[in-house]
Amino acid sequence: MAAKVMAAARLFAERGIEGTTMSDIAGATGIPRATLYYYFEGKEAVFAGICGLVLDGFEAAIAAALAGPGPAAERLGRVIRAQLDYCAANPAAFLAIDLDPGRSARRAELSERTVRAYLRPVARLLEEGAADGTIRPLGDPRAIAAALLGAVVTAVEHALLSTGERSVQGLHEPILSLILHGLDARP
């Protein structure tokens, strides 16, 4: 059921929640409307289900990237790669969530999940990097983690929405170079 429901992400990405109907979802997923209504109260619940699935997968991908061995800077590279790969593997779901104009109703949940899945662990990783000497000490690691998340999300959104532009997979090296080496031209 979950895999079939994910097919509706494309509808939400293209039309938004308001422009999508349960009949549209039934057509895109192959799940009869009656069955959809058995599991979901309506299209908002379907969208919430998609959000939950995407956030679960994102959290697992980031946790796996963090769990491996190596210095903090190397693990940070794996986190960025995992973030990009997850978005590239789920482009419609990523765009549906990122572009959702009604997300204010889900803002608290999305914020809590983002803090748990990304901000806290990446902030800890940045602190570990300062301790192991692979990342310079930062004044507010949690704010830097939020900036990293935002930078990658914005780059992915641009890549997905721009035809003929760089693919999401092609973003890893330039983003990682920026993160690890900054913009400073001085040696």
Tab-separated table of C-alpha atoms in Angstrom:
chain	number	residue	atom	x	y	z
A	1	MET	CA	0.000	0.000	0.000
A	2	ALA	CA	2.784	2.432	0.936
A	3	ALA	CA	4.584	1.980	-2.391
A	4	LYS	CA	1.346	2.511	-4.297
A	5	VAL	CA	0.441	5.616	-2.278
A	6	MET	CA	3.842	7.139	-3.088
A	7	ALA	CA	2.720	7.288	-6.726
A	8	ALA	CA	0.370	10.096	-5.679
A	9	ALA	CA	3.362	12.275	-4.731
A	10	ARG	CA	3.685	13.336	-8.368
A	11	LEU	CA	0.115	14.667	-8.303
A	12	PHE	CA	0.752	16.667	-5.151
A	13	ALA	CA	4.024	18.015	-6.573
A	14	GLU	CA	2.326	19.116	-9.805
A	15	ARG	CA	-1.076	20.245	-8.516
A	16	GLY	CA	-0.729	20.770	-4.781
A	17	ILE	CA	-3.223	19.424	-2.283
A	18	GLU	CA	-6.006	21.731	-3.417
A	19	GLY	CA	-5.669	20.689	-7.054
A	20	THR	CA	-5.647	16.961	-6.341
A	21	THR	CA	-8.749	14.839	-5.769
A	22	MET	CA	-9.230	11.401	-4.281
A	23	SER	CA	-10.281	10.245	-7.764
A	24	ASP	CA	-6.939	11.530	-9.103
A	25	ILE	CA	-5.126	9.647	-6.340
A	26	ALA	CA	-7.059	6.461	-7.093
A	27	GLY	CA	-6.133	6.765	-10.769
A	28	ALA	CA	-2.448	7.427	-10.083
A	29	THR	CA	-2.050	4.695	-7.482
A	30	GLY	CA	-4.360	2.018	-8.848
A	31	ILE	CA	-6.018	1.817	-5.440
A	32	PRO	CA	-9.819	1.958	-5.584
A	33	ARG	CA	-11.336	5.095	-4.019
A	34	ALA	CA	-13.258	3.002	-1.484
A	35	THR	CA	-10.019	1.395	-0.336
A	36	LEU	CA	-8.317	4.773	-0.112
A	37	TYR	CA	-11.149	6.044	2.082
A	38	TYR	CA	-10.849	2.948	4.253
A	39	TYR	CA	-7.221	3.840	5.058
A	40	PHE	CA	-7.332	7.637	4.729
A	41	GLU	CA	-9.925	10.255	5.710
A	42	GLY	CA	-9.179	12.267	2.587
A	43	LYS	CA	-6.483	13.670	0.351
A	44	GLU	CA	-4.856	15.577	3.243
A	45	ALA	CA	-4.416	12.268	5.075
A	46	VAL	CA	-2.912	10.694	1.939
A	47	PHE	CA	-0.492	13.601	1.716
A	48	ALA	CA	0.327	13.279	5.422
A	49	GLY	CA	0.996	9.576	4.845
A	50	ILE	CA	3.375	10.392	2.011
A	51	CYS	CA	5.126	12.956	4.236
A	52	GLY	CA	5.532	10.336	6.952
A	53	LEU	CA	6.983	7.772	4.549
A	54	VAL	CA	9.396	10.309	3.067
A	55	LEU	CA	10.532	11.550	6.466
A	56	ASP	CA	11.017	7.969	7.718
A	57	GLY	CA	13.198	7.166	4.717
A	58	PHE	CA	15.134	10.421	4.990
A	59	GLU	CA	15.791	9.830	8.686
A	60	ALA	CA	17.030	6.291	7.985
A	61	ALA	CA	19.310	7.495	5.161
A	62	ILE	CA	20.881	10.209	7.325
A	63	ALA	CA	21.286	7.845	10.300
A	64	ALA	CA	23.056	5.289	8.093
A	65	ALA	CA	25.409	7.954	6.713
A	66	LEU	CA	26.256	9.168	10.214
A	67	ALA	CA	26.796	5.677	11.595
A	68	GLY	CA	29.774	4.729	9.471
A	69	PRO	CA	33.381	4.999	10.578
A	70	GLY	CA	35.770	7.813	9.777
A	71	PRO	CA	36.536	11.362	10.762
A	72	ALA	CA	33.681	13.849	11.030
A	73	ALA	CA	34.428	15.601	7.729
A	74	GLU	CA	34.245	12.282	5.885
A	75	ARG	CA	30.955	11.393	7.585
A	76	LEU	CA	29.610	14.870	6.735
A	77	GLY	CA	30.358	14.107	3.093
A	78	ARG	CA	28.350	10.890	3.430
A	79	VAL	CA	25.466	12.816	5.010
A	80	ILE	CA	25.379	15.285	2.098
A	81	ARG	CA	25.557	12.401	-0.388
A	82	ALA	CA	22.736	10.567	1.428
A	83	GLN	CA	20.605	13.708	1.442
A	84	LEU	CA	21.146	14.274	-2.284
A	85	ASP	CA	20.643	10.604	-3.161
A	86	TYR	CA	17.431	10.408	-1.162
A	87	CYS	CA	16.013	13.488	-2.866
A	88	ALA	CA	17.091	12.198	-6.289
A	89	ALA	CA	15.433	8.833	-5.612
A	90	ASN	CA	12.179	10.490	-4.485
A	91	PRO	CA	11.929	13.677	-6.564
A	92	ALA	CA	8.134	13.967	-6.707
A	93	ALA	CA	7.720	13.328	-2.987
A	94	PHE	CA	10.512	15.756	-2.158
A	95	LEU	CA	8.958	18.496	-4.293
A	96	ALA	CA	5.464	17.800	-2.978
A	97	ILE	CA	6.640	18.305	0.588
A	98	ASP	CA	8.974	21.191	-0.159
A	99	LEU	CA	6.499	23.105	-2.291
A	100	ASP	CA	3.391	22.271	-0.226
A	101	PRO	CA	1.612	25.573	0.337
A	102	GLY	CA	-0.480	24.018	3.117
A	103	ARG	CA	2.442	22.742	5.089
A	104	SER	CA	1.764	25.278	7.821
A	105	ALA	CA	-0.748	22.792	9.205
A	106	ARG	CA	2.065	20.233	9.412
A	107	ARG	CA	4.856	22.662	10.273
A	108	ALA	CA	5.227	21.509	13.890
A	109	GLU	CA	5.555	17.848	12.911
A	110	LEU	CA	7.903	18.595	10.007
A	111	SER	CA	10.020	20.796	12.244
A	112	GLU	CA	10.264	18.178	15.006
A	113	ARG	CA	11.148	15.444	12.514
A	114	THR	CA	13.775	17.667	10.886
A	115	VAL	CA	15.340	18.476	14.242
A	116	ARG	CA	15.473	14.794	15.193
A	117	ALA	CA	16.569	13.417	11.828
A	118	TYR	CA	19.030	16.076	10.719
A	119	LEU	CA	19.702	19.138	12.862
A	120	ARG	CA	20.678	17.456	16.134
A	121	PRO	CA	22.809	14.684	14.629
A	122	VAL	CA	24.550	16.975	12.134
A	123	ALA	CA	25.206	19.580	14.868
A	124	ARG	CA	26.793	16.797	16.957
A	125	LEU	CA	28.833	15.759	13.931
A	126	LEU	CA	30.087	19.321	13.487
A	127	GLU	CA	31.113	19.375	17.153
A	128	GLU	CA	32.898	16.042	16.695
A	129	GLY	CA	34.660	17.508	13.667
A	130	ALA	CA	35.883	20.438	15.773
A	131	ALA	CA	37.145	17.946	18.345
A	132	ASP	CA	38.893	15.678	15.812
A	133	GLY	CA	40.299	18.642	13.856
A	134	THR	CA	38.596	17.852	10.532
A	135	ILE	CA	36.068	20.716	10.762
A	136	ARG	CA	36.846	24.159	12.158
A	137	PRO	CA	35.110	25.085	15.422
A	138	LEU	CA	31.761	26.773	14.836
A	139	GLY	CA	29.912	29.195	17.088
A	140	ASP	CA	26.473	27.618	16.690
A	141	PRO	CA	26.600	24.102	15.201
A	142	ARG	CA	22.796	23.776	15.166
A	143	ALA	CA	22.439	26.957	13.074
A	144	ILE	CA	25.151	25.704	10.726
A	145	ALA	CA	23.344	22.343	10.431
A	146	ALA	CA	20.155	24.241	9.505
A	147	ALA	CA	22.082	26.266	6.926
A	148	LEU	CA	23.501	23.052	5.426
A	149	LEU	CA	20.050	21.515	5.219
A	150	GLY	CA	18.642	24.648	3.591
A	151	ALA	CA	21.483	24.948	1.107
A	152	VAL	CA	21.127	21.374	-0.060
A	153	VAL	CA	17.316	21.522	-0.208
A	154	THR	CA	17.426	24.715	-2.272
A	155	ALA	CA	20.028	23.277	-4.651
A	156	VAL	CA	17.996	20.086	-5.097
A	157	GLU	CA	14.794	22.024	-5.696
A	158	HIS	CA	16.543	24.135	-8.324
A	159	ALA	CA	17.972	21.055	-10.040
A	160	LEU	CA	14.614	19.275	-10.068
A	161	LEU	CA	12.644	22.261	-11.333
A	162	SER	CA	15.151	23.469	-13.956
A	163	THR	CA	15.101	21.540	-17.193
A	164	GLY	CA	18.456	21.075	-18.827
A	165	GLU	CA	20.267	21.933	-15.615
A	166	ARG	CA	22.650	19.849	-13.541
A	167	SER	CA	21.233	16.623	-12.126
A	168	VAL	CA	20.808	16.155	-8.395
A	169	GLN	CA	23.625	13.593	-8.394
A	170	GLY	CA	25.916	16.201	-9.957
A	171	LEU	CA	25.484	18.466	-6.937
A	172	HIS	CA	27.521	16.388	-4.498
A	173	GLU	CA	31.007	17.621	-5.340
A	174	PRO	CA	30.253	21.356	-5.639
A	175	ILE	CA	28.141	21.371	-2.471
A	176	LEU	CA	30.657	19.348	-0.495
A	177	SER	CA	33.489	21.578	-1.719
A	178	LEU	CA	31.573	24.649	-0.594
A	179	ILE	CA	30.773	23.101	2.782
A	180	LEU	CA	34.265	21.838	3.507
A	181	HIS	CA	36.307	24.613	1.875
A	182	GLY	CA	33.996	27.630	1.877
A	183	LEU	CA	34.233	30.579	-0.449
A	184	ASP	CA	37.412	32.052	0.958
A	185	ALA	CA	40.035	32.393	-1.805
A	186	ARG	CA	42.862	32.763	0.701
A	187	PRO	CA	45.006	29.659	1.363
